[in-house]
Amino acid sequence: MKPSIPKGTRDFSPVEMARRNYIFDTIRGVFRLFGYRQIETPSMENLSTLMGKYGEEGDKLLFKIQNSGDYMNGVSDEELLSRNSLKLAAKFCEKGLRYDLTVPFARFVVMHREELQFPFKRFQIQPVWRADRPQKGRYREFYQCDADVVGSDSLLYEIELIQMIDMVFSRFGVRVAIKLNNRKILAGIAESIGQADKIVDITVAIDKLDKIGLDGVNAELAEKGLPEDAIDRLQPIIKLTGSNAEKLDVIAKVLEGSEVGQKGVEECRFILSGAEKLGLKNELELDLTLARGLNYYTGAIFEVKALDVEIGSISGGGRYDNLTGIFGMPGVSGVGISFGADRIYDVLTQLDLYPKEAQSGVKVLFLNLGSDEAAFCMEQLARLRAAGIASEIYPDAAKMKKQMSYANAGAIPFVAIVGSDELAQGKVTLKNMETGEQSLVDAADLADKLA
Amino acid sequence: MKPSIPKGTRDFSPVEMARRNYIFDTIRGVFRLFGYRQIETPSMENLSTLMGKYGEEGDKLLFKIQNSGDYMNGVSDEELLSRNSLKLAAKFCEKGLRYDLTVPFARFVVMHREELQFPFKRFQIQPVWRADRPQKGRYREFYQCDADVVGSDSLLYEIELIQMIDMVFSRFGVRVAIKLNNRKILAGIAESIGQADKIVDITVAIDKLDKIGLDGVNAELAEKGLPEDAIDRLQPIIKLTGSNAEKLDVIAKVLEGSEVGQKGVEECRFILSGAEKLGLKNELELDLTLARGLNYYTGAIFEVKALDVEIGSISGGGRYDNLTGIFGMPGVSGVGISFGADRIYDVLTQLDLYPKEAQSGVKVLFLNLGSDEAAFCMEQLARLRAAGIASEIYPDAAKMKKQMSYANAGAIPFVAIVGSDELAQGKVTLKNMETGEQSLVDAADLADKLA
């Protein structure tokens, strides 16, 4: 009888919504400032669009929508009784819920290629769904905030995306480290130690340095079949320290013989010097252990860590070269970033960084002391609202205490009182709920007082 | 191979998004001005929450989400082979997509009753999904924009909701007729002609007056078993004309013997006179043929028609007395309105009412004439963006024509040109794309010029 919601999903209260809107508005504002334009795609995509794009595990985590009507038509008795749930799902269901914003974006670009002007800079802020096991901080429905540009391989975009990350977090007041790497450097390293075919194993292992330590990384490399001398030659790179320029100089030496590696170093130099010259507010750090586990990155890789809160990465992204290839449109380079709204929410909450405006709504509540007084209040409300001041009236002449507790619960900063005296004089008693201060105000001056 | 999206769903391009955001922002702004606070509920609800709430037809139109994992476990061979798709759906699926915002809101209020302060004024702007047959103007995924207040039966809220409708459409610049009726008047009419038990049939028939005409309505009434003399006695009410006050006077006479009818007349009088006194910009009309086919309304009923475009109702709502009763919390009165974003979109498009700001994004594009020039431009861009001016640079030193066509396609009003001359002088040539006018501007003055 008691109603509930599906596990891993959430209701958002007015206070939570105000905070979430502050986060989305801030990110959206920065996206727009840099010329990214919003699109939206449907919540449901054809399963043919989604399946096979997120690996075998991903296919299982897709929420599938049952066909309407007689979805069992055309399925033989044998098939039914086989109880092969994955295979039958493909018969019962044609549609699935969006798993991320990247694949739908690629589908969008291919479908609308004739109408789009390239380079196409888009942002998208929409929920995604994953049938993951719910746990603390992991939900089955959550928002992604992505900005990508496709149709250009210019590194100016990498610089701009770093500026955008920097601006978003300085607007939030959160100190972060922006980490940069380049897939071409990783490829060059694999090549230079004679293990070009092992690049995926190497990057996946190195990516875990933070979590499992140097010994853990080396053990995993050995397990993946890397010879001892190759692991030895990796050590100076994994343990690399110093300024960005110093790191790059060391790496450039190591990668002298690797064309792709040299290209990676050159890209990093351009991006780092370009971004630094423009004056970032946060630190930008070359981190060769950063791989983000995502095999589709082909150039720059970004990741952002909060400095004052213990939490996973709160933003990340990179350059990819063939996003739209899966839908038959090869050769389109792109680069993008994504902000993790739920983690940012936790960071801002922990650091208590929400501005006051993000918390309150209504500026003034008119108390209701009777029908004649209320009618007068309604006139004042119409004037305040026309002046853009959010305001309301308590609906009945209830007990004072009840009306005041309504104002308190809503964190309404002012209360306006119109009793018979005020009514006779055309005035309003305005009470500041924080200081307790009261003053008698001409009704005509109320909007000015509150603005 | 060619990617597509599920029928009845839509991609929204940047231009469409800008327009849709203008619509949502306007509605949201008015909701906030009147003290309504935003909530969001999950896209998926338990099917036990949704089933049986929208009638038999509604149950069929729910999008059901297949359970993850072995959803066929525990279903016997016999059940499987019965191919009873509706019954098996209940076994395969525990969750469904939100069908409207009303039932999830009721579920929200009941679940969070301890944390909420009543009266609770909430608004909600989220998509809903219906497995309806797609057709022109009818989609399987579309947004609803609802504002409701629950926990009070004060008629001041009816007046405020009318003000909100009036304000939303005057901000849009759309002339509308706001129609008002009252379920109690309809009940009184049914009672006074001796057909109290036929109130649903009567209101459903009368509601169709616009579509099927007076003869059609009378034929339907006869078909539903209404005796001829009862139909005769309905005629003056169906054909009622005059000012709101005149209509009310006639009705009050007819309903003299009906308590509920008199109550309805009284409510209408209070709402009409209260709203009219506050100075509406649009006409407010008592319309006794308005029933909105929805049986859960118990008091005021609202509906809004655009005056200058041939289209169905673009907003509507009413008073209900037992929304949360289905979830075990009886006796909570509420009243609300809903705006139809898709129809409003069509109206604004047909009347060409989108403000210019809702269409364009970036204020200035820097052309790219080479790497040194671009580096200088990047510095200017950082300054412009810090000043809040949306701006971008073309990513490569491509042909002038290509760069200019990018500016045109994005409807970017200014182009900034930095060649070797400008670079040497620290200046920028600013071109107004509408007038063709060009001027040489100090880089330091650029933000002021564009602001």
mmCIF file of C-alpha atoms in Angstrom, chain A residues 259-381:
data_model
loop_
_atom_site.group_PDB
_atom_site.id
_atom_site.type_symbol
_atom_site.label_atom_id
_atom_site.label_comp_id
_atom_site.label_asym_id
_atom_site.label_seq_id
_atom_site.Cartn_x
_atom_site.Cartn_y
_atom_site.Cartn_z
ATOM 1 C CA GLU A 259 56.678 9.098 -34.608
ATOM 2 C CA VAL A 260 53.307 8.818 -32.894
ATOM 3 C CA GLY A 261 54.912 9.493 -29.533
ATOM 4 C CA GLN A 262 56.594 12.671 -30.825
ATOM 5 C CA LYS A 263 53.261 13.811 -32.212
ATOM 6 C CA GLY A 264 51.705 13.304 -28.777
ATOM 7 C CA VAL A 265 54.430 15.340 -27.080
ATOM 8 C CA GLU A 266 53.991 18.136 -29.611
ATOM 9 C CA GLU A 267 50.205 18.221 -29.055
ATOM 10 C CA CYS A 268 50.663 18.330 -25.306
ATOM 11 C CA ARG A 269 53.170 21.182 -25.575
ATOM 12 C CA PHE A 270 50.757 23.212 -27.731
ATOM 13 C CA ILE A 271 47.782 22.607 -25.438
ATOM 14 C CA LEU A 272 49.675 23.204 -22.186
ATOM 15 C CA SER A 273 51.429 26.367 -23.303
ATOM 16 C CA GLY A 274 48.287 27.688 -24.982
ATOM 17 C CA ALA A 275 46.122 27.117 -21.915
ATOM 18 C CA GLU A 276 48.691 28.366 -19.417
ATOM 19 C CA LYS A 277 49.197 31.589 -21.371
ATOM 20 C CA LEU A 278 45.484 32.358 -21.057
ATOM 21 C CA GLY A 279 45.685 32.354 -17.272
ATOM 22 C CA LEU A 280 43.884 29.430 -15.668
ATOM 23 C CA LYS A 281 42.637 29.708 -12.104
ATOM 24 C CA ASN A 282 43.251 26.013 -11.402
ATOM 25 C CA GLU A 283 46.336 23.870 -11.787
ATOM 26 C CA LEU A 284 46.801 22.023 -15.073
ATOM 27 C CA GLU A 285 48.969 18.979 -14.758
ATOM 28 C CA LEU A 286 50.425 16.561 -17.287
ATOM 29 C CA ASP A 287 49.732 13.090 -15.899
ATOM 30 C CA LEU A 288 51.008 10.182 -17.945
ATOM 31 C CA THR A 289 49.199 7.651 -15.787
ATOM 32 C CA LEU A 290 45.846 9.007 -16.901
ATOM 33 C CA ALA A 291 44.099 6.743 -19.405
ATOM 34 C CA ARG A 292 40.402 6.884 -18.426
ATOM 35 C CA GLY A 293 40.098 3.251 -19.480
ATOM 36 C CA LEU A 294 38.316 4.349 -22.630
ATOM 37 C CA ASN A 295 39.741 2.894 -25.755
ATOM 38 C CA TYR A 296 38.080 5.293 -28.110
ATOM 39 C CA TYR A 297 40.252 8.274 -27.158
ATOM 40 C CA THR A 298 42.929 8.952 -29.781
ATOM 41 C CA GLY A 299 44.544 12.221 -28.641
ATOM 42 C CA ALA A 300 44.162 14.433 -25.582
ATOM 43 C CA ILE A 301 42.651 12.927 -22.431
ATOM 44 C CA PHE A 302 41.260 15.116 -19.612
ATOM 45 C CA GLU A 303 40.294 14.361 -16.064
ATOM 46 C CA VAL A 304 39.398 16.610 -13.136
ATOM 47 C CA LYS A 305 39.912 15.887 -9.441
ATOM 48 C CA ALA A 306 38.551 17.981 -6.591
ATOM 49 C CA LEU A 307 41.376 19.069 -4.276
ATOM 50 C CA ASP A 308 39.418 19.518 -1.053
ATOM 51 C CA VAL A 309 37.075 16.522 -1.136
ATOM 52 C CA GLU A 310 37.853 12.816 -1.316
ATOM 53 C CA ILE A 311 35.869 11.731 -4.365
ATOM 54 C CA GLY A 312 36.407 10.208 -7.830
ATOM 55 C CA SER A 313 36.867 12.333 -10.947
ATOM 56 C CA ILE A 314 34.208 15.023 -11.341
ATOM 57 C CA SER A 315 34.769 15.776 -15.021
ATOM 58 C CA GLY A 316 36.647 14.220 -17.903
ATOM 59 C CA GLY A 317 36.871 13.777 -21.624
ATOM 60 C CA GLY A 318 39.165 13.626 -24.596
ATOM 61 C CA ARG A 319 39.744 13.531 -28.334
ATOM 62 C CA TYR A 320 38.299 10.723 -30.431
ATOM 63 C CA ASP A 321 38.648 10.184 -34.145
ATOM 64 C CA ASN A 322 35.854 7.954 -35.244
ATOM 65 C CA LEU A 323 32.761 8.429 -33.115
ATOM 66 C CA THR A 324 30.370 8.459 -36.069
ATOM 67 C CA GLY A 325 32.106 5.587 -37.888
ATOM 68 C CA ILE A 326 29.793 3.060 -36.187
ATOM 69 C CA PHE A 327 26.887 4.699 -38.045
ATOM 70 C CA GLY A 328 28.595 4.821 -41.418
ATOM 71 C CA MET A 329 30.181 8.286 -41.353
ATOM 72 C CA PRO A 330 33.939 7.786 -40.985
ATOM 73 C CA GLY A 331 36.719 10.328 -40.576
ATOM 74 C CA VAL A 332 34.996 12.795 -38.249
ATOM 75 C CA SER A 333 37.308 13.910 -35.462
ATOM 76 C CA GLY A 334 35.876 15.218 -32.261
ATOM 77 C CA VAL A 335 36.742 16.242 -28.728
ATOM 78 C CA GLY A 336 34.545 16.662 -25.692
ATOM 79 C CA ILE A 337 34.107 16.841 -21.953
ATOM 80 C CA SER A 338 31.499 15.633 -19.515
ATOM 81 C CA PHE A 339 30.608 16.952 -16.054
ATOM 82 C CA GLY A 340 29.402 14.593 -13.344
ATOM 83 C CA ALA A 341 26.454 16.466 -11.845
ATOM 84 C CA ASP A 342 25.837 14.042 -8.968
ATOM 85 C CA ARG A 343 29.424 14.124 -7.752
ATOM 86 C CA ILE A 344 29.583 17.903 -8.137
ATOM 87 C CA TYR A 345 26.410 18.055 -6.039
ATOM 88 C CA ASP A 346 28.135 16.071 -3.306
ATOM 89 C CA VAL A 347 31.257 18.250 -3.487
ATOM 90 C CA LEU A 348 29.298 21.509 -3.251
ATOM 91 C CA THR A 349 27.237 20.118 -0.383
ATOM 92 C CA GLN A 350 30.291 18.960 1.551
ATOM 93 C CA LEU A 351 32.064 22.284 1.064
ATOM 94 C CA ASP A 352 28.834 24.237 1.678
ATOM 95 C CA LEU A 353 29.292 26.264 -1.482
ATOM 96 C CA TYR A 354 25.730 26.886 -2.631
ATOM 97 C CA PRO A 355 25.000 30.594 -2.969
ATOM 98 C CA LYS A 356 22.047 31.848 -0.986
ATOM 99 C CA GLU A 357 20.064 32.577 -4.150
ATOM 100 C CA ALA A 358 20.206 28.886 -5.034
ATOM 101 C CA GLN A 359 18.295 27.998 -1.901
ATOM 102 C CA SER A 360 15.386 30.372 -1.490
ATOM 103 C CA GLY A 361 12.533 31.138 -3.798
ATOM 104 C CA VAL A 362 9.809 33.442 -2.591
ATOM 105 C CA LYS A 363 10.815 36.879 -1.281
ATOM 106 C CA VAL A 364 7.713 37.726 0.726
ATOM 107 C CA LEU A 365 4.688 35.973 2.203
ATOM 108 C CA PHE A 366 1.534 37.991 2.885
ATOM 109 C CA LEU A 367 -0.212 36.797 6.004
ATOM 110 C CA ASN A 368 -3.942 36.270 5.668
ATOM 111 C CA LEU A 369 -5.958 38.036 8.359
ATOM 112 C CA GLY A 370 -9.402 37.898 6.747
ATOM 113 C CA SER A 371 -11.146 38.184 3.412
ATOM 114 C CA ASP A 372 -11.099 41.997 3.048
ATOM 115 C CA GLU A 373 -7.444 42.141 4.030
ATOM 116 C CA ALA A 374 -6.675 39.248 1.687
ATOM 117 C CA ALA A 375 -8.349 41.023 -1.223
ATOM 118 C CA PHE A 376 -6.110 44.049 -0.571
ATOM 119 C CA CYS A 377 -3.073 41.751 -0.358
ATOM 120 C CA MET A 378 -3.964 40.172 -3.700
ATOM 121 C CA GLU A 379 -3.740 43.619 -5.293
ATOM 122 C CA GLN A 380 -0.308 44.206 -3.758
ATOM 123 C CA LEU A 381 0.809 40.755 -4.910
#
